[in-house]
Amino acid sequence: MAKVVFTGGLRTLVGAESIELEAARVVDLVAALYARYPALEGKLEGATVAIDGTLHHDARYQRLLPTSEVHFLAPIAGG
Amino acid sequence: MSNQNGSGSDRKFKVVGTRPIRHDGLDKVTGRANYGADLALPGMLQGAILRSPHAHARIKKLDVSKALAMPGVKAIVTSADFPEIGSGGMAAGESHIDPKDLQANIMARGKVLYHGHAVAAVAASTIEQAREACKMITVDYEVLKPVMTLAQALAKDAPILHEGRKAVGVPPLPEGDTNIMMRLANAKGDVDAAFKGADVVVEGWYEASMAHQGYIEPHATVVTTRENGQAEIWCSTQGPFAVKSMVAVTLQMDPNLIRVTPSEIGGGFGGKTTIYLEPVAVLLSRKARRPVKMVMSREEVFRATGPTSGTRIWAKLGVKKDGSFVAADTRMEFEAGGFAGSPMGAASMTLYAAYNIPNFRFEGLDIVVNRPKVAAYRAPGAPNAAYALETAIDELAQKLAIDPIDLRLKNAVKEGDVASYGPKYDRIGFIECLQAAKNHPQYKAPLGKNQGRGVGAGFWFNVGLQSSATVSINDDGSAVVRTGNPDIGGSRASMAITVAEELGIPVERVRPLVGDTDTVGYCDLTGGSRVTYATGMAVIEASKNVIEHLRARAATIWGCEVDAVEWRDGQAVGTNGASNNKPLSLADIAKQMAHTGGPIIASASVNPPAAGPGFGVHLCDIEVDPETGRSTVLRYLVVQDAGKAVHPSYVEGQFQGGAAQGIGWALWEEYLFDKDGKMENPGFLDYRMPVASDLPMIDTVVVEVPNPLHPYGVRGVGETPIVPPLATVGNAVSRAIGVRMHQLPMTPPRVLDAIETKKG
C-alpha cells in the first residue's frame, strides 16, 4: 500500500501524519483520499506531488508502487 | 573561474561543456535584435495609460468624454470594457493565479490599490496625443488611508484593501475582514522541548525591502485585431503561451483566436511571467480597428509592475555546543502588494531545506498592502527566507566560535536525507559546494581593517514542466531547432549545443529559433530554471527521432535493413552485412532527402518532473568605511551545483547575475514611499541597482554533481544564485563593523547608525 505523508494544513485536515492506502495511480489515490477525508475535497488539485522523492508538477496518471511514499506539496513556481 | 566535477558522468561529451559564441549574439551587440518596442505596423496607434495618483482609493466616477474628443484619439478603454469574471484559480505556466485579481491589476475596477494602478487607457495617432488625452479623463476618487507596511496591514484598526475577502489556509485564521490573505504553518518534532535542550539559541527579526527585478527592457507590446475576432500579439514576455492563456481568461476570449509572438527579451527574471499591457492593447485595437503599440516608461515599470515581496521574518535557531542544529522556529510576513499572492509558500518550503533540523516550526502570512502587486523574481521567496536563516546561522557560528562553513557542513543535507518539505533527496551537491567554497583561495585570503567575510548558502527546487521541440534538417546538412521558450539566459546556445551533440555536427551548423504560439508546440514559461533542463530534454528526444529518420534514409540508400545502420559520431555506419558501405554523413543523407522520402523533421514533447534541487554557497569580502558607512565589495565568489554545465559561460553568467542582483538587494535597493504611498524613487538614478563599477569580477566555481533525472545530468541554474547573497553580504557587513545588522538594504545611513549604536 502506498504511504501518504501529510504536513501543514493537510495534516490538520486528515488528523494524521501519514496513512496507507491501496492505489495504483495518483488519480486513484486522490479519489480514495477524498472519499475517506471529505474535508480534503479539492485541496489536492494543482499540488506538486512527490513520489519517492521525485517532484511531479502533474502527477495525475503517475503509477504508484506498493512501497511508494507520496507527499502533496504546494505548487512550485519560479522566476 | 573553475570547474569542479563532483563525480562525473559516464558519457564523454564533444559539444556539451564547450563555449561557442551565442547564435543571437551578433544581432544583440549590433542593435539588430528586435525587442518589444521595435515592431511597427502600418496604421499603428500609440497607447498610453492613465494611472492612479492615489495608493488607496475608491473610484466613484470616471468620465472619458472630453478625452475622447481630443485630436487624434481613436479609442479609450476602462474597466467597463473588460468582461466581469469570477474568482478562481488558473494555471499560468508554472504558477496559479486568480484571474479576477489578474484582470483587476491590469485595469482597476472600483478601487485603486497602489499609486500607479491603471485606471484607463487611450489609443491615439501619436503618443503625445494619447498622453494629453489621459490628462483629460476625469476620475472622482474617494481617497482612503493607504496601508504601506506590514505593521500597518496587521494593525487592529487597519484599513482593509479587499472588503469581504476572508483569509484562507491553515487555521487559526483571522475572523472577519483582514489584510491577511493566506496563512501557512507546519511543524515537526517537539520544538519547545528541543529549544530547552539547546546550548545556544539566537533569535531576531530580519527585514528585507521590496525589490524590483530591474530588467533593462520595459514591458512593451504591439497588438493587431481582426474583424473575425483574432488578435495577434507581439510582446516582451517569458512565456508566449502563458500570455495567450492570460489574455484569453481576462478578456474571456477563445484562445484559438490569439496568437502570441515573443520578441527578443531584455531581461525578465520572473517579472515577465505575467501580463499588464496586452489585454488593454487588444481592447484598444478592437475599438480603433487599428494596430496599437504600448510601451511602459521606466517610471511605470517601477510604479505598476511586479517587484518581489518585502518581508519581516522572525527566526529562532537552537544548537548544541558541537554545532548540531536542534530546533528552529520562524514567522514569515510577506508583502503581496495590492492583491493576494506573495511567494510565501515557496519560502516556507525552502526555508529549512538545506539543513537537517530535527525539530522545526514555521508560520507564514501572505499580506496585502498598497504597493504594486508582486510578481515572480528569481527563486521567489527563497532569498528572503535564506536571509533570516543564514544570518541566524552566522550568529550561531560566532557565538560558538565555529567556522561558518564547518557549521553548515555539520548540518548540511545530502543524498537520502529527508527534506524539510517532506520527501527524501536524491543525488544533490550541497556538501560538494561547501567543500569547494572552503577550499577556494578567497576563503583563505587575509582580511584587513574594517573588512569582513560573509558566508551564505541557498537552495532552490528548479522546475520541469511541459516543453516541446522540433528539429529539422536542411538539404545542406545543417539543422534548425525550434522551441517556444524566449531566450533570456542563453538557451538558444544550449538548444543548439544539444542538437550538435546528438547529431554529431558542429554547433555553428545548428540554427536555434524561438517560435510563436501558432508555429511551435506548447512550452511552459521560460522560468523556474527549467529551459535547459526540460526544453533541452525535448530537444534531445527530437534529435534522437531525427537520427531514426537518418538511419532509415541511409538504409534506403544502401538497400539494407534499418537495423544494419548505426549512428556514430555524426555518420550513418553500416553493420551486419552493410559494413562495406562508406559511412554517410548527415550532409550526404540530406543531399538525397528528396530521393529517400522527403524532408527530415522530428518533434518531441516532455513533461518531466522537477529539475533536481540546486544548492549554492557564496563568499563575500566587504570593506566598510567607518566614516561614511559605505560598503565596498572586495571579492565575491559563487559556488553552485549545475549538475552538468551545457554552456559553462552562460552558467557562470547566471551565477554572476544572480549574485549581482542579490548584492544590490542587500546593500542599496529599496522602494521609498512618501506618507501618501507614492513611490519617491521610480528610476534607476534613485532606485540604486549595482552597475559594473560597483562590483568586483564575481568569481565562480561550477560544481557538477549529475542530476539523475536528466540524460546529461543537467540541473537548473538560473535561480539559486540569488538565494544566498542577501545573508552573505549582510554577514560580511556585520562582521566588518562588529555589530549584527538585521535590516536590508544595509545602506550607508543604516550601517553608520549601527556603528554609532555600538559605540553607545
Tab-separated table of N, CA, C and O in Angstrom, chain B residues 177-253:
chain	number	residue	atom	x	y	z
B	177	ASP	N	-13.029	40.724	8.186
B	177	ASP	CA	-12.173	41.330	7.166
B	177	ASP	C	-10.741	41.429	7.672
B	177	ASP	O	-10.495	41.749	8.837
B	178	THR	N	-9.823	41.169	6.778
B	178	THR	CA	-8.406	41.145	7.163
B	178	THR	C	-7.549	41.452	5.940
B	178	THR	O	-7.990	41.264	4.803
B	179	ASN	N	-6.349	41.895	6.191
B	179	ASN	CA	-5.375	42.037	5.103
B	179	ASN	C	-4.505	40.799	4.960
B	179	ASN	O	-3.636	40.741	4.094
B	180	ILE	N	-4.723	39.822	5.838
B	180	ILE	CA	-4.023	38.539	5.692
B	180	ILE	C	-4.814	37.698	4.698
B	180	ILE	O	-5.974	37.368	4.930
B	181	MET	N	-4.184	37.359	3.598
B	181	MET	CA	-4.884	36.604	2.556
B	181	MET	C	-4.688	35.103	2.712
B	181	MET	O	-5.523	34.314	2.300
B	182	MET	N	-3.577	34.716	3.287
B	182	MET	CA	-3.329	33.277	3.471
B	182	MET	C	-2.403	33.056	4.661
B	182	MET	O	-1.530	33.878	4.930
B	183	ARG	N	-2.644	31.977	5.363
B	183	ARG	CA	-1.743	31.569	6.438
B	183	ARG	C	-1.297	30.138	6.182
B	183	ARG	O	-2.114	29.264	5.901
B	184	LEU	N	0.004	29.902	6.228
B	184	LEU	CA	0.544	28.547	6.137
B	184	LEU	C	1.280	28.234	7.435
B	184	LEU	O	1.803	29.147	8.092
B	185	ALA	N	1.325	26.995	7.810
B	185	ALA	CA	2.057	26.600	9.012
B	185	ALA	C	2.429	25.134	8.898
B	185	ALA	O	1.748	24.352	8.229
B	186	ASN	N	3.505	24.795	9.540
B	186	ASN	CA	3.919	23.394	9.590
B	186	ASN	C	4.842	23.216	10.787
B	186	ASN	O	5.431	24.190	11.280
B	187	ALA	N	4.947	22.008	11.264
B	187	ALA	CA	5.819	21.734	12.402
B	187	ALA	C	6.274	20.294	12.341
B	187	ALA	O	5.605	19.422	11.774
B	188	LYS	N	7.427	20.058	12.931
B	188	LYS	CA	7.962	18.695	13.030
B	188	LYS	C	8.651	18.560	14.388
B	188	LYS	O	9.426	19.450	14.769
B	189	GLY	N	8.377	17.499	15.085
B	189	GLY	CA	9.031	17.253	16.365
B	189	GLY	C	8.479	18.126	17.484
B	189	GLY	O	7.430	18.758	17.351
B	190	ASP	N	9.219	18.119	18.594
B	190	ASP	CA	8.821	18.915	19.758
B	190	ASP	C	9.750	20.125	19.840
B	190	ASP	O	10.829	20.082	20.441
B	191	VAL	N	9.323	21.204	19.226
B	191	VAL	CA	10.183	22.376	19.052
B	191	VAL	C	10.519	23.014	20.399
B	191	VAL	O	11.682	23.331	20.685
B	192	ASP	N	9.511	23.204	21.238
B	192	ASP	CA	9.739	23.898	22.506
B	192	ASP	C	10.689	23.100	23.411
B	192	ASP	O	11.596	23.675	24.017
B	193	ALA	N	10.484	21.799	23.475
B	193	ALA	CA	11.369	20.970	24.300
B	193	ALA	C	12.789	20.998	23.745
B	193	ALA	O	13.767	21.041	24.507
B	194	ALA	N	12.903	20.986	22.427
B	194	ALA	CA	14.239	20.988	21.807
B	194	ALA	C	14.977	22.293	22.111
B	194	ALA	O	16.188	22.286	22.363
B	195	PHE	N	14.259	23.405	22.084
B	195	PHE	CA	14.910	24.678	22.421
B	195	PHE	C	15.410	24.661	23.864
B	195	PHE	O	16.470	25.192	24.176
B	196	LYS	N	14.623	24.039	24.733
B	196	LYS	CA	15.055	23.970	26.137
B	196	LYS	C	16.354	23.179	26.269
B	196	LYS	O	17.172	23.442	27.150
B	197	GLY	N	16.545	22.214	25.388
B	197	GLY	CA	17.749	21.401	25.454
B	197	GLY	C	18.919	21.962	24.662
B	197	GLY	O	20.012	21.374	24.664
B	198	ALA	N	18.701	23.084	23.988
B	198	ALA	CA	19.780	23.666	23.176
B	198	ALA	C	20.806	24.355	24.062
B	198	ALA	O	20.482	24.894	25.122
B	199	ASP	N	22.069	24.343	23.617
B	199	ASP	CA	23.126	25.032	24.380
B	199	ASP	C	23.179	26.512	24.032
B	199	ASP	O	23.504	27.339	24.876
B	200	VAL	N	22.924	26.836	22.789
B	200	VAL	CA	22.932	28.240	22.359
B	200	VAL	C	21.710	28.479	21.465
B	200	VAL	O	21.390	27.650	20.614
B	201	VAL	N	21.064	29.607	21.690
B	201	VAL	CA	19.897	29.966	20.884
B	201	VAL	C	20.065	31.406	20.410
B	201	VAL	O	20.472	32.275	21.185
B	202	VAL	N	19.783	31.633	19.139
B	202	VAL	CA	19.725	33.014	18.645
B	202	VAL	C	18.322	33.250	18.101
B	202	VAL	O	17.658	32.328	17.610
B	203	GLU	N	17.868	34.470	18.200
B	203	GLU	CA	16.583	34.813	17.596
B	203	GLU	C	16.562	36.294	17.260
B	203	GLU	O	17.304	37.091	17.844
B	204	GLY	N	15.735	36.643	16.300
B	204	GLY	CA	15.632	38.046	15.934
B	204	GLY	C	14.710	38.231	14.749
B	204	GLY	O	14.260	37.265	14.123
B	205	TRP	N	14.408	39.500	14.463
B	205	TRP	CA	13.634	39.866	13.279
B	205	TRP	C	14.596	40.230	12.166
B	205	TRP	O	15.578	40.919	12.396
B	206	TYR	N	14.284	39.785	10.980
B	206	TYR	CA	15.123	40.059	9.813
B	206	TYR	C	14.238	40.676	8.743
B	206	TYR	O	13.269	40.057	8.302
B	207	GLU	N	14.571	41.889	8.353
B	207	GLU	CA	13.712	42.613	7.406
B	207	GLU	C	14.412	42.812	6.065
B	207	GLU	O	15.586	43.180	6.022
B	208	ALA	N	13.671	42.586	4.998
B	208	ALA	CA	14.182	42.828	3.640
B	208	ALA	C	13.182	43.700	2.896
B	208	ALA	O	11.971	43.516	3.025
B	209	SER	N	13.693	44.637	2.129
B	209	SER	CA	12.825	45.552	1.393
B	209	SER	C	12.281	44.897	0.127
B	209	SER	O	12.902	43.994	-0.446
B	210	MET	N	11.112	45.386	-0.285
B	210	MET	CA	10.595	45.070	-1.615
B	210	MET	C	11.672	45.445	-2.646
B	210	MET	O	12.301	46.498	-2.512
B	211	ALA	N	11.905	44.594	-3.623
B	211	ALA	CA	12.939	44.878	-4.627
B	211	ALA	C	12.412	44.555	-6.018
B	211	ALA	O	11.659	43.590	-6.194
B	212	HIS	N	12.816	45.371	-6.989
B	212	HIS	CA	12.359	45.133	-8.366
B	212	HIS	C	13.352	44.252	-9.122
B	212	HIS	O	14.547	44.267	-8.832
B	213	GLN	N	12.818	43.524	-10.092
B	213	GLN	CA	13.652	42.650	-10.912
B	213	GLN	C	14.672	43.458	-11.716
B	213	GLN	O	15.753	42.971	-12.050
B	214	GLY	N	14.294	44.669	-12.091
B	214	GLY	CA	15.246	45.573	-12.729
B	214	GLY	C	15.652	45.205	-14.141
B	214	GLY	O	16.742	45.576	-14.592
B	215	TYR	N	14.785	44.512	-14.867
B	215	TYR	CA	15.097	44.206	-16.268
B	215	TYR	C	15.281	45.509	-17.042
B	215	TYR	O	14.599	46.507	-16.806
B	216	ILE	N	16.219	45.475	-17.991
B	216	ILE	CA	16.540	46.705	-18.718
B	216	ILE	C	15.391	47.108	-19.644
B	216	ILE	O	15.065	48.287	-19.774
B	217	GLU	N	14.767	46.133	-20.276
B	217	GLU	CA	13.715	46.451	-21.251
B	217	GLU	C	12.358	46.580	-20.549
B	217	GLU	O	11.871	45.627	-19.937
B	218	PRO	N	11.719	47.742	-20.659
B	218	PRO	CA	10.373	47.878	-20.082
B	218	PRO	C	9.368	46.985	-20.817
B	218	PRO	O	9.619	46.523	-21.933
B	219	HIS	N	8.223	46.772	-20.191
B	219	HIS	CA	7.154	45.998	-20.834
B	219	HIS	C	6.700	46.721	-22.104
B	219	HIS	O	6.555	47.942	-22.110
B	220	ALA	N	6.466	45.943	-23.159
B	220	ALA	CA	6.060	46.538	-24.430
B	220	ALA	C	5.259	45.523	-25.225
B	220	ALA	O	5.516	44.314	-25.143
B	221	THR	N	4.295	46.031	-25.975
B	221	THR	CA	3.501	45.137	-26.823
B	221	THR	C	2.970	45.886	-28.042
B	221	THR	O	2.784	47.104	-28.001
B	222	VAL	N	2.763	45.132	-29.096
B	222	VAL	CA	2.030	45.619	-30.265
B	222	VAL	C	0.940	44.594	-30.545
B	222	VAL	O	1.215	43.388	-30.562
B	223	VAL	N	-0.285	45.101	-30.733
B	223	VAL	CA	-1.414	44.195	-30.952
B	223	VAL	C	-2.187	44.642	-32.181
B	223	VAL	O	-2.421	45.842	-32.382
B	224	THR	N	-2.550	43.669	-32.976
B	224	THR	CA	-3.492	43.963	-34.057
B	224	THR	C	-4.643	42.961	-33.966
B	224	THR	O	-4.424	41.790	-33.630
B	225	THR	N	-5.842	43.431	-34.211
B	225	THR	CA	-7.021	42.561	-34.143
B	225	THR	C	-7.736	42.571	-35.484
B	225	THR	O	-7.567	43.489	-36.299
B	226	ARG	N	-8.526	41.542	-35.688
B	226	ARG	CA	-9.239	41.431	-36.959
B	226	ARG	C	-10.739	41.345	-36.706
B	226	ARG	O	-11.171	41.044	-35.587
B	227	GLU	N	-11.503	41.567	-37.755
B	227	GLU	CA	-12.957	41.570	-37.637
B	227	GLU	C	-13.497	40.203	-37.209
B	227	GLU	O	-14.580	40.098	-36.640
B	228	ASN	N	-12.756	39.145	-37.494
B	228	ASN	CA	-13.220	37.812	-37.098
B	228	ASN	C	-12.861	37.477	-35.648
B	228	ASN	O	-13.010	36.344	-35.213
B	229	GLY	N	-12.357	38.457	-34.917
B	229	GLY	CA	-12.066	38.244	-33.506
B	229	GLY	C	-10.630	37.863	-33.208
B	229	GLY	O	-10.237	37.785	-32.048
B	230	GLN	N	-9.839	37.615	-34.236
B	230	GLN	CA	-8.457	37.206	-33.999
B	230	GLN	C	-7.630	38.366	-33.446
B	230	GLN	O	-7.842	39.524	-33.800
B	231	ALA	N	-6.711	38.016	-32.600
B	231	ALA	CA	-5.774	39.004	-32.060
B	231	ALA	C	-4.359	38.482	-32.230
B	231	ALA	O	-4.062	37.338	-31.857
B	232	GLU	N	-3.507	39.321	-32.802
B	232	GLU	CA	-2.088	38.985	-32.916
B	232	GLU	C	-1.332	39.864	-31.941
B	232	GLU	O	-1.466	41.092	-31.973
B	233	ILE	N	-0.565	39.250	-31.089
B	233	ILE	CA	0.121	39.978	-30.026
B	233	ILE	C	1.625	39.752	-30.150
B	233	ILE	O	2.078	38.602	-30.163
B	234	TRP	N	2.365	40.839	-30.242
B	234	TRP	CA	3.824	40.768	-30.128
B	234	TRP	C	4.160	41.379	-28.773
B	234	TRP	O	3.670	42.460	-28.435
B	235	CYS	N	5.002	40.742	-28.024
B	235	CYS	CA	5.317	41.320	-26.717
B	235	CYS	C	6.615	40.757	-26.163
B	235	CYS	O	7.099	39.719	-26.600
B	236	SER	N	7.129	41.484	-25.193
B	236	SER	CA	8.310	41.032	-24.468
B	236	SER	C	7.825	40.201	-23.296
B	236	SER	O	7.220	40.724	-22.356
B	237	THR	N	8.053	38.922	-23.353
B	237	THR	CA	7.495	38.021	-22.342
B	237	THR	C	8.410	36.828	-22.112
B	237	THR	O	9.184	36.445	-23.000
B	238	GLN	N	8.285	36.224	-20.943
B	238	GLN	CA	8.979	34.968	-20.664
B	238	GLN	C	8.154	33.772	-21.120
B	238	GLN	O	8.658	32.649	-21.093
B	239	GLY	N	6.891	34.005	-21.523
B	239	GLY	CA	6.073	32.852	-21.887
B	239	GLY	C	4.944	33.222	-22.831
B	239	GLY	O	3.875	33.642	-22.380
B	240	PRO	N	5.126	33.052	-24.127
B	240	PRO	CA	4.046	33.407	-25.062
B	240	PRO	C	2.776	32.585	-24.847
B	240	PRO	O	1.668	33.100	-25.003
B	241	PHE	N	2.924	31.312	-24.470
B	241	PHE	CA	1.722	30.510	-24.247
B	241	PHE	C	0.987	30.972	-22.987
B	241	PHE	O	-0.239	30.902	-22.906
B	242	ALA	N	1.746	31.432	-22.001
B	242	ALA	CA	1.112	31.957	-20.794
B	242	ALA	C	0.388	33.264	-21.097
B	242	ALA	O	-0.713	33.512	-20.582
B	243	VAL	N	0.975	34.100	-21.942
B	243	VAL	CA	0.301	35.343	-22.351
B	243	VAL	C	-1.022	34.997	-23.032
B	243	VAL	O	-2.070	35.590	-22.746
B	244	LYS	N	-0.971	34.017	-23.906
B	244	LYS	CA	-2.179	33.591	-24.615
B	244	LYS	C	-3.263	33.177	-23.615
B	244	LYS	O	-4.417	33.613	-23.716
B	245	SER	N	-2.897	32.352	-22.636
B	245	SER	CA	-3.874	31.886	-21.640
B	245	SER	C	-4.424	33.049	-20.825
B	245	SER	O	-5.623	33.127	-20.557
B	246	MET	N	-3.529	33.941	-20.418
B	246	MET	CA	-3.962	35.018	-19.526
B	246	MET	C	-4.801	36.055	-20.255
B	246	MET	O	-5.768	36.584	-19.704
B	247	VAL	N	-4.450	36.345	-21.496
B	247	VAL	CA	-5.287	37.262	-22.284
B	247	VAL	C	-6.656	36.628	-22.511
B	247	VAL	O	-7.700	37.288	-22.389
B	248	ALA	N	-6.664	35.344	-22.823
B	248	ALA	CA	-7.932	34.648	-23.068
B	248	ALA	C	-8.840	34.720	-21.844
B	248	ALA	O	-10.042	34.987	-21.962
B	249	VAL	N	-8.272	34.517	-20.671
B	249	VAL	CA	-9.124	34.478	-19.472
B	249	VAL	C	-9.535	35.883	-19.046
B	249	VAL	O	-10.671	36.102	-18.629
B	250	THR	N	-8.643	36.854	-19.163
B	250	THR	CA	-9.004	38.202	-18.702
B	250	THR	C	-10.007	38.861	-19.645
B	250	THR	O	-10.787	39.711	-19.225
B	251	LEU	N	-9.986	38.465	-20.925
B	251	LEU	CA	-10.944	39.040	-21.879
B	251	LEU	C	-12.043	38.045	-22.253
B	251	LEU	O	-12.882	38.350	-23.099
B	252	GLN	N	-11.995	36.857	-21.620
B	252	GLN	CA	-12.970	35.803	-21.935
B	252	GLN	C	-13.018	35.536	-23.437
B	252	GLN	O	-14.086	35.476	-24.054
B	253	MET	N	-11.842	35.396	-24.021
B	253	MET	CA	-11.726	35.125	-25.460
B	253	MET	C	-11.480	33.641	-25.703
B	253	MET	O	-10.962	32.930	-24.838
